[in-house]
mmCIF file of the C-alpha atoms, coordinates in Angstrom:
data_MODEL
# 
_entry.id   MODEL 
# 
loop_
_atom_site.group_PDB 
_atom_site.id 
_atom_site.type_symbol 
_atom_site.label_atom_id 
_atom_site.label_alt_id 
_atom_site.label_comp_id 
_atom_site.label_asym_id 
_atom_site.label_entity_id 
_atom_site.label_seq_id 
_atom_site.pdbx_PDB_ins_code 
_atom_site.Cartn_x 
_atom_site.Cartn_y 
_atom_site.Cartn_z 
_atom_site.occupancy 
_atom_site.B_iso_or_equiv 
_atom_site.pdbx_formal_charge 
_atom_site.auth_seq_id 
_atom_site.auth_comp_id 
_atom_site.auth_asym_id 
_atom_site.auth_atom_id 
_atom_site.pdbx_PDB_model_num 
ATOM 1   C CA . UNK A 1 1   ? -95.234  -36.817 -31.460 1.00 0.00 ? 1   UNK A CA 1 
ATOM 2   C CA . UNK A 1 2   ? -98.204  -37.296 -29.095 1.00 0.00 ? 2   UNK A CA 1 
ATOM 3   C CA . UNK A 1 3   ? -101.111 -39.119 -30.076 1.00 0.00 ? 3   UNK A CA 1 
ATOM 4   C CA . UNK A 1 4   ? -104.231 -36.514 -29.848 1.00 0.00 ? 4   UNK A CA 1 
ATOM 5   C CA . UNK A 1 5   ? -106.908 -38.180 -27.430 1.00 0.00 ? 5   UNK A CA 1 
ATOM 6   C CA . UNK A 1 6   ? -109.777 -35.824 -26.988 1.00 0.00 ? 6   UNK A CA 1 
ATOM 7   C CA . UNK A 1 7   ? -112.974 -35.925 -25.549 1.00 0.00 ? 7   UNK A CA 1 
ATOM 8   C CA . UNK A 1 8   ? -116.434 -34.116 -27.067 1.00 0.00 ? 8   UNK A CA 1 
ATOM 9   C CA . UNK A 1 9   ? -118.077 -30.995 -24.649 1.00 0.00 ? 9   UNK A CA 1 
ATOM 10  C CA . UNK A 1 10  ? -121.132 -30.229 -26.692 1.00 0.00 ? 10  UNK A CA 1 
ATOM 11  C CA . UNK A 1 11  ? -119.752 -31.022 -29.924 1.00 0.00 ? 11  UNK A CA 1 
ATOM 12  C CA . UNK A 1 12  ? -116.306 -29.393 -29.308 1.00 0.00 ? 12  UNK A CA 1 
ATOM 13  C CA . UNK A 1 13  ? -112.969 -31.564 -29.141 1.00 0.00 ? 13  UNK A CA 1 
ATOM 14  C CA . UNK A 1 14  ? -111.051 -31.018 -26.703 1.00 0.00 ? 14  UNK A CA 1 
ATOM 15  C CA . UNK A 1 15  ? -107.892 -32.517 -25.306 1.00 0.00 ? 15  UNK A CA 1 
ATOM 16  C CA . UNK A 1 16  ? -107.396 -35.162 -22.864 1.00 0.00 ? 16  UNK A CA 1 
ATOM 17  C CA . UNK A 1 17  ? -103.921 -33.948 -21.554 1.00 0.00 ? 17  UNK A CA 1 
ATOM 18  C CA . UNK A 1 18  ? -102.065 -33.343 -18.602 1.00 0.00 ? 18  UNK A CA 1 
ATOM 19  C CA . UNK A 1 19  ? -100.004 -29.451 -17.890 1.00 0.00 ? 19  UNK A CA 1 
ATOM 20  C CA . UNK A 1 20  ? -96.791  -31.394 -18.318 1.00 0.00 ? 20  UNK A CA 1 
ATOM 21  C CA . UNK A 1 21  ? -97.901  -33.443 -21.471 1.00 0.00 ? 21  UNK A CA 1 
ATOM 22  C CA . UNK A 1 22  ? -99.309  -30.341 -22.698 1.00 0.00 ? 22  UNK A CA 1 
ATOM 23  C CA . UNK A 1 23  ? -95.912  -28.440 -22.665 1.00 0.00 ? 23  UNK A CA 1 
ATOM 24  C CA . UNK A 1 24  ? -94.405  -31.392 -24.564 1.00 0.00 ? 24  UNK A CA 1 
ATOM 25  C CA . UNK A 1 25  ? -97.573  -31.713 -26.993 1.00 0.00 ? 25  UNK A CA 1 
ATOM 26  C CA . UNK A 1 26  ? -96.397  -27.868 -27.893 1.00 0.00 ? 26  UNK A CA 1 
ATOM 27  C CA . UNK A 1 27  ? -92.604  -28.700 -28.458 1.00 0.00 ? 27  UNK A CA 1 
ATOM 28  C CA . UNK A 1 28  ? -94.115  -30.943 -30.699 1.00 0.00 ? 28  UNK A CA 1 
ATOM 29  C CA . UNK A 1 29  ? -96.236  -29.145 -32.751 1.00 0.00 ? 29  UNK A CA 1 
ATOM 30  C CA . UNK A 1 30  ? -93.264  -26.154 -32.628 1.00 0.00 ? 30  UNK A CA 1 
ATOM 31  C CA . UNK A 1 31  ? -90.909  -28.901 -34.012 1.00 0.00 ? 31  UNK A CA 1 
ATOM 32  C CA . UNK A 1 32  ? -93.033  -30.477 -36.705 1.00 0.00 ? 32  UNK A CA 1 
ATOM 33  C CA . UNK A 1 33  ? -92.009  -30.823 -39.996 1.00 0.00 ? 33  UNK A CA 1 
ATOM 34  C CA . UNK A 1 34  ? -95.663  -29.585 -41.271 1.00 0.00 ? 34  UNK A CA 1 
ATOM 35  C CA . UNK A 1 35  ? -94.231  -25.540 -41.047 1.00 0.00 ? 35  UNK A CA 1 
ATOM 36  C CA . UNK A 1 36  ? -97.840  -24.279 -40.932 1.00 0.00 ? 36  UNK A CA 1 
ATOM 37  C CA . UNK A 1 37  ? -98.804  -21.972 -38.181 1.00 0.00 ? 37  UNK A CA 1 
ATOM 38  C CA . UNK A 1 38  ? -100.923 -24.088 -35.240 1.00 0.00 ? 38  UNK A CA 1 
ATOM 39  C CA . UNK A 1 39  ? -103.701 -23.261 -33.189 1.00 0.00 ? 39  UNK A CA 1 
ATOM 40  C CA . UNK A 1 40  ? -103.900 -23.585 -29.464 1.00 0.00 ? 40  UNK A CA 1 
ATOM 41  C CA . UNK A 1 41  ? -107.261 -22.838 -27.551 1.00 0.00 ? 41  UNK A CA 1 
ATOM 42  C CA . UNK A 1 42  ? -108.400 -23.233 -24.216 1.00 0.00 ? 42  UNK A CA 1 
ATOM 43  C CA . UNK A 1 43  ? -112.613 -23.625 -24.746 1.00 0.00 ? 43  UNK A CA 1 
ATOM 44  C CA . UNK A 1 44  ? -114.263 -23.594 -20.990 1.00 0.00 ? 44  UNK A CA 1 
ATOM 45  C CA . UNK A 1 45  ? -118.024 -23.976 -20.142 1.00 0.00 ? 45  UNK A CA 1 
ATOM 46  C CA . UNK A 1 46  ? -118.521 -19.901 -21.849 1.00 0.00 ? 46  UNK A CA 1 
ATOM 47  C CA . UNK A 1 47  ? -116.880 -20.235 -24.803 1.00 0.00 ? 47  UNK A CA 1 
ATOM 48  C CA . UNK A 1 48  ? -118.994 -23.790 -25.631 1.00 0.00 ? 48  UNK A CA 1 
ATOM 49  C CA . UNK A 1 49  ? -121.967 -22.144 -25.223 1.00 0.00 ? 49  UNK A CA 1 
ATOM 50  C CA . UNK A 1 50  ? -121.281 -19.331 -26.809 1.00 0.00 ? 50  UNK A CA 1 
ATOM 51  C CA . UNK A 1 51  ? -120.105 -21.373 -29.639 1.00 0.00 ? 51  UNK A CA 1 
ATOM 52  C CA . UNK A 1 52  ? -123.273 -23.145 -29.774 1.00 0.00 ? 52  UNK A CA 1 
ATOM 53  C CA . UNK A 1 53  ? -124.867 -19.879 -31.029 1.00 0.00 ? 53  UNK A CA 1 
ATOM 54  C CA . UNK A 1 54  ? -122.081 -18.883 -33.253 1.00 0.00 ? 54  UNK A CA 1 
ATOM 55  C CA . UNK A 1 55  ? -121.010 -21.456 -36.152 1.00 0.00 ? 55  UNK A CA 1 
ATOM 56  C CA . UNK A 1 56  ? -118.333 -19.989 -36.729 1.00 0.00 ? 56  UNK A CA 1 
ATOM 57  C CA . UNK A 1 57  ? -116.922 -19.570 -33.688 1.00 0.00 ? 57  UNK A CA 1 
ATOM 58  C CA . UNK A 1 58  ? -117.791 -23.664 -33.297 1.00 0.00 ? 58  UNK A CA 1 
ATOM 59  C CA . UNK A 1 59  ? -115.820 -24.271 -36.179 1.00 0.00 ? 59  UNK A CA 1 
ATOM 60  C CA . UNK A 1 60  ? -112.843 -22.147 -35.576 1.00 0.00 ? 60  UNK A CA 1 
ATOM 61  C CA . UNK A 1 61  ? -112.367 -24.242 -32.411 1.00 0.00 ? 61  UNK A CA 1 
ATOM 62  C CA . UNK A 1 62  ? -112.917 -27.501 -33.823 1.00 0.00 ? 62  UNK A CA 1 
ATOM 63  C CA . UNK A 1 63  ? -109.782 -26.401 -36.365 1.00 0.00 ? 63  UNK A CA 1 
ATOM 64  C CA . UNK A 1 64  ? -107.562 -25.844 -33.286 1.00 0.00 ? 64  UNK A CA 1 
ATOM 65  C CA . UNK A 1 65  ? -104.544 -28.050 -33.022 1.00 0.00 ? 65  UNK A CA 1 
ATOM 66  C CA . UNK A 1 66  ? -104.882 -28.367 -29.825 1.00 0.00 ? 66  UNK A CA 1 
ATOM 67  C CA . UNK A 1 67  ? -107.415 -27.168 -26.883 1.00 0.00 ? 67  UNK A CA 1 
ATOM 68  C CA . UNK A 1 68  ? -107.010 -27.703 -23.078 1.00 0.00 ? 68  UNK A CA 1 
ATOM 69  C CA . UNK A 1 69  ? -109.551 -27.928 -21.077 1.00 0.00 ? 69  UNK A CA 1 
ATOM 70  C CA . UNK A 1 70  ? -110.213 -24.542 -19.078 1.00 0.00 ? 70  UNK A CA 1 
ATOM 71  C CA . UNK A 1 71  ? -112.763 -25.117 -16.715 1.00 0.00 ? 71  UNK A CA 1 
ATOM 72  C CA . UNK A 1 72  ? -114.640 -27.462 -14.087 1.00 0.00 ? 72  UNK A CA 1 
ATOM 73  C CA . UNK A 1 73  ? -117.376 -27.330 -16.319 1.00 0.00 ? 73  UNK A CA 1 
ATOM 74  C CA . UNK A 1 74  ? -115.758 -29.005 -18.535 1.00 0.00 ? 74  UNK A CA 1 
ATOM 75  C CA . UNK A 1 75  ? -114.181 -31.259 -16.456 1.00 0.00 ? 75  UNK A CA 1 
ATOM 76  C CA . UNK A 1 76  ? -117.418 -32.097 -15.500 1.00 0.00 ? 76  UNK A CA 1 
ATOM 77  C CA . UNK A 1 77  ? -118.869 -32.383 -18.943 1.00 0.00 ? 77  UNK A CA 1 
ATOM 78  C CA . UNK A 1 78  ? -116.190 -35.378 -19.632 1.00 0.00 ? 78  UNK A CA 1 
ATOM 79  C CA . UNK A 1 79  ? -117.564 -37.238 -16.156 1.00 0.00 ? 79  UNK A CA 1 
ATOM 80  C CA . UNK A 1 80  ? -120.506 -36.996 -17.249 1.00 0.00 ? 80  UNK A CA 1 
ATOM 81  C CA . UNK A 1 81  ? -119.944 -39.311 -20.435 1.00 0.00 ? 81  UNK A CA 1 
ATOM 82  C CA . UNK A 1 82  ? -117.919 -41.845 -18.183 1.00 0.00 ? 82  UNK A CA 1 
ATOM 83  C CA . UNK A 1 83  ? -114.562 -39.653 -20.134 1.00 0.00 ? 83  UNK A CA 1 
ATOM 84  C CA . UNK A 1 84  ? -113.205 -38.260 -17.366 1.00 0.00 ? 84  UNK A CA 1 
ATOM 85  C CA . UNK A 1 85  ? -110.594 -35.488 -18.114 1.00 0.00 ? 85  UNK A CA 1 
ATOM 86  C CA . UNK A 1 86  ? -106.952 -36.559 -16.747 1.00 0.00 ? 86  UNK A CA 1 
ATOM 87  C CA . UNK A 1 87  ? -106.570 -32.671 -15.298 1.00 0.00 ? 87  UNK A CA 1 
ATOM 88  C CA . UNK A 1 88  ? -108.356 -29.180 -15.748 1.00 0.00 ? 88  UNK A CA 1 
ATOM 89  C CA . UNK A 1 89  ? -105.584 -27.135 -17.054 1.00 0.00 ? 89  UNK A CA 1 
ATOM 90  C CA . UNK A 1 90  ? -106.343 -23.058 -16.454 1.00 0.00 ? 90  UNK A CA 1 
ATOM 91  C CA . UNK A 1 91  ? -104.809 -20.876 -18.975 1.00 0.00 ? 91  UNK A CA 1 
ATOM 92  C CA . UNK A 1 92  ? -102.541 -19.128 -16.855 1.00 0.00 ? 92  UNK A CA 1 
ATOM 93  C CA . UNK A 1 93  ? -101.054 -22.855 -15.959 1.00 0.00 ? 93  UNK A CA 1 
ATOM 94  C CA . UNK A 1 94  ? -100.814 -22.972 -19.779 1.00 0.00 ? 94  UNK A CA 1 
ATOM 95  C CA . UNK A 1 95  ? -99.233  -20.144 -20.331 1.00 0.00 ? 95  UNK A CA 1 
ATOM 96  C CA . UNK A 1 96  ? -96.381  -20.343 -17.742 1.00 0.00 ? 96  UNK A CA 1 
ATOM 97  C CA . UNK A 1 97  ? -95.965  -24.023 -18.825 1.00 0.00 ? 97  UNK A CA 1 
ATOM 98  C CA . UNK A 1 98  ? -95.184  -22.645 -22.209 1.00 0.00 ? 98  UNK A CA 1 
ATOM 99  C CA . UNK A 1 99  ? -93.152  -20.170 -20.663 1.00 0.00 ? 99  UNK A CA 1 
ATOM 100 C CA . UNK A 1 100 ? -90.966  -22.351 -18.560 1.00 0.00 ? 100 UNK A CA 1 
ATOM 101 C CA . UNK A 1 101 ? -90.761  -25.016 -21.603 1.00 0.00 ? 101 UNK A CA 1 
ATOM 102 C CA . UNK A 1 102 ? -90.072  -22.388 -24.101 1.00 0.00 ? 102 UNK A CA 1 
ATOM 103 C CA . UNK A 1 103 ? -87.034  -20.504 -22.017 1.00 0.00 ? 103 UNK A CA 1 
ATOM 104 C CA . UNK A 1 104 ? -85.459  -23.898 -21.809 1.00 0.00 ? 104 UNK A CA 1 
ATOM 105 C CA . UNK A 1 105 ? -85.952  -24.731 -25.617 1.00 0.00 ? 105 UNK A CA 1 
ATOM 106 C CA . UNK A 1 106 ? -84.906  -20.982 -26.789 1.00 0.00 ? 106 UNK A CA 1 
ATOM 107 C CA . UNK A 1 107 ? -88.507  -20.598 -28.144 1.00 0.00 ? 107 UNK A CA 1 
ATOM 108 C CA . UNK A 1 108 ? -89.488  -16.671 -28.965 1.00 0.00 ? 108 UNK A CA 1 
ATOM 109 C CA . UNK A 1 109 ? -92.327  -14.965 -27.704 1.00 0.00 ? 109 UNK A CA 1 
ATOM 110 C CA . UNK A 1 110 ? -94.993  -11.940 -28.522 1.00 0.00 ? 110 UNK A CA 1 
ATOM 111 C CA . UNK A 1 111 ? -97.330  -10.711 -26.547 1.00 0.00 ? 111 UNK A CA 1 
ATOM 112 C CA . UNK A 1 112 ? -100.805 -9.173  -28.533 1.00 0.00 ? 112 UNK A CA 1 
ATOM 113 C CA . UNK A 1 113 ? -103.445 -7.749  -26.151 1.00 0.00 ? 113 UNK A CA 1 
ATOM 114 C CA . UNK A 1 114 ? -104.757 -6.299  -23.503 1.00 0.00 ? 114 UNK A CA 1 
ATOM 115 C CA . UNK A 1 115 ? -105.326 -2.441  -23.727 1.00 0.00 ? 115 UNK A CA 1 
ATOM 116 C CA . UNK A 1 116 ? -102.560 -0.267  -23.896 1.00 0.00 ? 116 UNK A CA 1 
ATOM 117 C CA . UNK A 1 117 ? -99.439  -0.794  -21.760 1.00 0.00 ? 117 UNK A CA 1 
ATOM 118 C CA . UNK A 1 118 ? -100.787 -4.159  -20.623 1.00 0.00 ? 118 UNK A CA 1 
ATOM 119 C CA . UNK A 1 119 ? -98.615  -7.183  -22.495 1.00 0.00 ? 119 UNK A CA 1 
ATOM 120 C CA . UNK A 1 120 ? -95.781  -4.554  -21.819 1.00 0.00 ? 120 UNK A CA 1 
ATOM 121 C CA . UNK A 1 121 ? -96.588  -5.019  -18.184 1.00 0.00 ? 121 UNK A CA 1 
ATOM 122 C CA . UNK A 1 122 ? -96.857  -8.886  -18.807 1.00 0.00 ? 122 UNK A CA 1 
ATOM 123 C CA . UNK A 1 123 ? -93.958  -9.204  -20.653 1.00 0.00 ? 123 UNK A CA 1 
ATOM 124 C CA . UNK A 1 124 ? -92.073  -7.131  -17.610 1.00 0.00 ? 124 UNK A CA 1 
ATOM 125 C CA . UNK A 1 125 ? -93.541  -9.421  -14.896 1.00 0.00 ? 125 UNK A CA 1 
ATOM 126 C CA . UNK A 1 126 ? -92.630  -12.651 -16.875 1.00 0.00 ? 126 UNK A CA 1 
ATOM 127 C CA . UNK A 1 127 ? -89.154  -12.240 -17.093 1.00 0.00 ? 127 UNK A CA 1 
ATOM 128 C CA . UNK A 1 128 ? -88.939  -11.006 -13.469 1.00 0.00 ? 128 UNK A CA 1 
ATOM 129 C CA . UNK A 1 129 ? -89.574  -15.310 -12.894 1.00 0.00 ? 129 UNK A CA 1 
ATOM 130 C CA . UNK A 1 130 ? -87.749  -16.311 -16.449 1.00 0.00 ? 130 UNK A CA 1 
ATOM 131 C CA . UNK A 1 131 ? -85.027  -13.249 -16.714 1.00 0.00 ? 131 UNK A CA 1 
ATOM 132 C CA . UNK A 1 132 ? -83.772  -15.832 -19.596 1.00 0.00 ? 132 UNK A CA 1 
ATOM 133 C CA . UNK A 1 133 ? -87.074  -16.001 -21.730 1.00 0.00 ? 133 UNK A CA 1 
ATOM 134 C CA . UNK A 1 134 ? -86.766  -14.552 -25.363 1.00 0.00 ? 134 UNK A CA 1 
ATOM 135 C CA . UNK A 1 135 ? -89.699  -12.214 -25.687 1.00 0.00 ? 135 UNK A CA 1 
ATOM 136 C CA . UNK A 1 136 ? -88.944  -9.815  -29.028 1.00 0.00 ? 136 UNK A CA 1 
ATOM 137 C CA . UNK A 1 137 ? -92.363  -8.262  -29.066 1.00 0.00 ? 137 UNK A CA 1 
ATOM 138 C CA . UNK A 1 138 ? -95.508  -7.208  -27.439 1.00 0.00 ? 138 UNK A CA 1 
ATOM 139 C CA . UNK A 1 139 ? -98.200  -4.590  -28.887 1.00 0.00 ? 139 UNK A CA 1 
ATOM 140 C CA . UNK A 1 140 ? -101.827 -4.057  -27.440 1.00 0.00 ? 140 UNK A CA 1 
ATOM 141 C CA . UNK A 1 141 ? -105.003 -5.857  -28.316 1.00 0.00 ? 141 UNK A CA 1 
ATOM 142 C CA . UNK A 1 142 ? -106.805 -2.891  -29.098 1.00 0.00 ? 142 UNK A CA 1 
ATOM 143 C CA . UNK A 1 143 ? -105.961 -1.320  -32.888 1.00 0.00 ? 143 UNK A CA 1 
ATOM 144 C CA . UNK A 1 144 ? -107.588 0.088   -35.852 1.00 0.00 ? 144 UNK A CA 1 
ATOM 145 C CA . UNK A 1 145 ? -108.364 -1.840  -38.865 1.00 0.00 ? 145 UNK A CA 1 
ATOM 146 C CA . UNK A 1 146 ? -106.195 0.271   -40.853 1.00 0.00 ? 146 UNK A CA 1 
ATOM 147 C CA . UNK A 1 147 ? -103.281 -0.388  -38.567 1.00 0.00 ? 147 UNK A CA 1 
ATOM 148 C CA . UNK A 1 148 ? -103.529 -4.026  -38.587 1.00 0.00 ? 148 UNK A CA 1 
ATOM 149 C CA . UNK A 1 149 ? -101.185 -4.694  -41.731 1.00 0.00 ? 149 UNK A CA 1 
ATOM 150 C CA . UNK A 1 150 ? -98.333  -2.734  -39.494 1.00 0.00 ? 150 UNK A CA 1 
ATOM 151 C CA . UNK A 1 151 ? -99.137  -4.903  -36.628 1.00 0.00 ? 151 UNK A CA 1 
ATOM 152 C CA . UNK A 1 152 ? -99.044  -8.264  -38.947 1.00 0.00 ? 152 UNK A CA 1 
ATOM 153 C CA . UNK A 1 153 ? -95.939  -7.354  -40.256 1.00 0.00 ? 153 UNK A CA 1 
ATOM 154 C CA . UNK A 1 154 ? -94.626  -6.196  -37.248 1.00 0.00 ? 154 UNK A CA 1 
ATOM 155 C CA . UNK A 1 155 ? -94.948  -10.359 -35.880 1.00 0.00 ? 155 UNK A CA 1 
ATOM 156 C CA . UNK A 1 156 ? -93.532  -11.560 -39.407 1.00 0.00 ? 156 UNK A CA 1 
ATOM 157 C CA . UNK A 1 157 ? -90.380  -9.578  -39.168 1.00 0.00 ? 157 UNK A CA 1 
ATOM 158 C CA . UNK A 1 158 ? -89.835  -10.534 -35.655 1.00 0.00 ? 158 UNK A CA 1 
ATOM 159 C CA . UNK A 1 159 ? -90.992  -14.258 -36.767 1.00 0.00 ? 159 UNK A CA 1 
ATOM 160 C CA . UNK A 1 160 ? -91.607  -15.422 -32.868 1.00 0.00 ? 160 UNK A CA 1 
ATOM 161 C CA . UNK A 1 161 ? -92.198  -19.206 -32.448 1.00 0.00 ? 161 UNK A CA 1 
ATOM 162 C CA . UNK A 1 162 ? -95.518  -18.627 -29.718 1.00 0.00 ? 162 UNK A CA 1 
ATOM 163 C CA . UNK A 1 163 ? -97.663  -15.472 -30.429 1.00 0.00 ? 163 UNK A CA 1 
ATOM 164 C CA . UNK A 1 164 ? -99.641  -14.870 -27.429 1.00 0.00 ? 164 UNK A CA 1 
ATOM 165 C CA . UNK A 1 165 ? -103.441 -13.240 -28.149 1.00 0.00 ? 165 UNK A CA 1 
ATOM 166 C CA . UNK A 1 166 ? -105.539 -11.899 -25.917 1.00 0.00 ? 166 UNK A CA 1 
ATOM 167 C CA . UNK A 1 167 ? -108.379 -9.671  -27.283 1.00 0.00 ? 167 UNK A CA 1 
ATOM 168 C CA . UNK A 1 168 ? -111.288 -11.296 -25.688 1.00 0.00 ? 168 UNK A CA 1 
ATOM 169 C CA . UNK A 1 169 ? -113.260 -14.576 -26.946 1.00 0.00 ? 169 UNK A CA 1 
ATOM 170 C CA . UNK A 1 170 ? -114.545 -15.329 -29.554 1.00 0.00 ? 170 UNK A CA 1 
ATOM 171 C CA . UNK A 1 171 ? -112.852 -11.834 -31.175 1.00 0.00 ? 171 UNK A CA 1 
ATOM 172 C CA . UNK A 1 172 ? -109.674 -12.878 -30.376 1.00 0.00 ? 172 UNK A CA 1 
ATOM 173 C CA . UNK A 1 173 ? -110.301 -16.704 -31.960 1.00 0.00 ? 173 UNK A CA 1 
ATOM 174 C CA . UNK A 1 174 ? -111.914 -14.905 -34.873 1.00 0.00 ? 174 UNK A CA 1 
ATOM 175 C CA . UNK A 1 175 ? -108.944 -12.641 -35.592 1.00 0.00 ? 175 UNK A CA 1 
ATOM 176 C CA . UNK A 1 176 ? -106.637 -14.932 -35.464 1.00 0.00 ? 176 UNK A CA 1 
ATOM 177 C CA . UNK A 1 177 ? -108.212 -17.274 -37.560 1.00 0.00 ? 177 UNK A CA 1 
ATOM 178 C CA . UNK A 1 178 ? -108.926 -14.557 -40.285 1.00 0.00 ? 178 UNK A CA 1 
ATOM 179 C CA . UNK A 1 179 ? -104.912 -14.118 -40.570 1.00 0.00 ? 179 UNK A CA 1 
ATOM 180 C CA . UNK A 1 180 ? -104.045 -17.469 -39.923 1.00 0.00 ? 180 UNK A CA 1 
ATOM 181 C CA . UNK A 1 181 ? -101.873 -18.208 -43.488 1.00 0.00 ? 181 UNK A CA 1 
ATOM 182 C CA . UNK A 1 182 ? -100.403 -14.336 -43.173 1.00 0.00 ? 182 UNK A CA 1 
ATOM 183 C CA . UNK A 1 183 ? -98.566  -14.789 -39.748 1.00 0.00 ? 183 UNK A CA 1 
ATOM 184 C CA . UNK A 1 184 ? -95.104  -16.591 -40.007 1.00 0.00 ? 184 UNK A CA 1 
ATOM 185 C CA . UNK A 1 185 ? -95.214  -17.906 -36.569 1.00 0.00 ? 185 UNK A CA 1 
ATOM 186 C CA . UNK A 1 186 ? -95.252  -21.570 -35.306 1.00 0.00 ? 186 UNK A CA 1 
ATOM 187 C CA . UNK A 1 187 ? -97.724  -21.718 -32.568 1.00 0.00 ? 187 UNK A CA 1 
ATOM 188 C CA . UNK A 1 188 ? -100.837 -19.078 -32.239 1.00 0.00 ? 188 UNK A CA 1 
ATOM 189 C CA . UNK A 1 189 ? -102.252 -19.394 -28.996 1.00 0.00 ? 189 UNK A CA 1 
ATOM 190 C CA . UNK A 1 190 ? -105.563 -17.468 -28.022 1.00 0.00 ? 190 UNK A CA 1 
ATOM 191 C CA . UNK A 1 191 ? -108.016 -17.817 -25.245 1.00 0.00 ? 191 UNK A CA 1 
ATOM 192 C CA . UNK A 1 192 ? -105.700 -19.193 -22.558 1.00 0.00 ? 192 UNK A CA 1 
ATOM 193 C CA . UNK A 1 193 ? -103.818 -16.537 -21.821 1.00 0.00 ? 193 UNK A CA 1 
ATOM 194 C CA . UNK A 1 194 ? -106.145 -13.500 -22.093 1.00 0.00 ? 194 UNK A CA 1 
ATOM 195 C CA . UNK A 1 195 ? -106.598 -14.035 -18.333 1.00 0.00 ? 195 UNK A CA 1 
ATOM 196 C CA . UNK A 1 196 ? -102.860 -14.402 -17.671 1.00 0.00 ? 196 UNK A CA 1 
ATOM 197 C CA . UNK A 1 197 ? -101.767 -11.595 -19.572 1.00 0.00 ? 197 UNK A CA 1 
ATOM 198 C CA . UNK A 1 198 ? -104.167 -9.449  -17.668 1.00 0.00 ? 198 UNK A CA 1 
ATOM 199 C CA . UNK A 1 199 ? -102.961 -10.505 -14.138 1.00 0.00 ? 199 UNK A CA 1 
ATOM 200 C CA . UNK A 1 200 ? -98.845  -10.785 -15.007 1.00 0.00 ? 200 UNK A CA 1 
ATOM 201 C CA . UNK A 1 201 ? -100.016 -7.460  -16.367 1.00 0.00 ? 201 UNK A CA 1 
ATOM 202 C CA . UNK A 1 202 ? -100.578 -6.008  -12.728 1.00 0.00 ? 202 UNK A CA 1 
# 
């Protein structure tokens, strides 16, 4: 497995990493013996600072298994402190990375977020470039409390390997977190792709 090398923005590790190490750090973390459900986030320049008002938020990310960096900001940050970052890696470049890795491997996907019709739309446009990519599930970002036990069981039935989440930071970290040890998946990735799920959602 790869050795983690990160590199402090404001307090908050994140990776040092390029897009192709990053698809093997995530077969890695998939294929680890340790069966507990990992977290993948993608903190840029907002979501620091936002942490930096918002503990919890701070600490949520500081939990993740692994975190990209998302922005020239951060990019920028790491210069700054001699640490340069080997590549910014967007979250759409993420996401199709796990994609194209994950079609190969046999990996299953869902897709949570986005308002209504949206990781439908997403899921559509994906396998229009990877007709081959196992994606058993998608449901909208937007629910009622009282429904969220249907849509958490919903993912454990299906048991994907990646769940997708895209509800908009830091509710979508938040959330995620909160149900972290009830959702039998292998990777939980947030943040990243809430931009990418909007525009394959187009």
């Amino acid at each position: 497995m790869l050795k983690r090398d990160t590199i402090k923005i404001l307090g908050v590790n994140i990776d040092n990493i390029t897009i192709e190490e990053a698809g093997d750090f995530t077969k890695d973390l998939i294929e680890s013996s340790n069966k507990t459900c990992k977290m993948v986030v993608a903190p840029n320049t907002e979501f620091i600072m936002t942490a930096w008002k918002d503990k919890e938020f701070f600490e949520i990310l500081n939990k993740a298994d692994f975190a990209t960096p998302d922005s020239v900001g951060v990019m920028i940050g790491g210069k700054l402190q001699k640490k340069p970052f080997k590549a910014r890696i967007p979250g759409q470049a993420y996401f199709r990375k796990v994609i194209e890795v994950g079609t190969k491997e046999g990996w299953t996907f869902y897709f949570l977020g986005g308002e209504k019709g949206i990781a439908q739309k997403a899921r559509d446009n994906v396998l229009k470039d990877y007709p081959n990519c196992k994606i058993i599930g998608c449901h909208e970002g937007f629910f009622e409390e009282d429904s969220e036990e249907e849509v958490i069981k919903q993912i454990n039935d299906l048991k994907p390997n990646v769940l997708f989440v895209a509800m908009g930071a830091p509710i979508q970290e938040k959330w995620i977190y909160k149900h972290k040890n009830e959702l039998k998946v292998d990777i939980r990735s947030w943040s990243a792709v809430e931009l990418s799920i909007m525009k394959l959602g187009k």
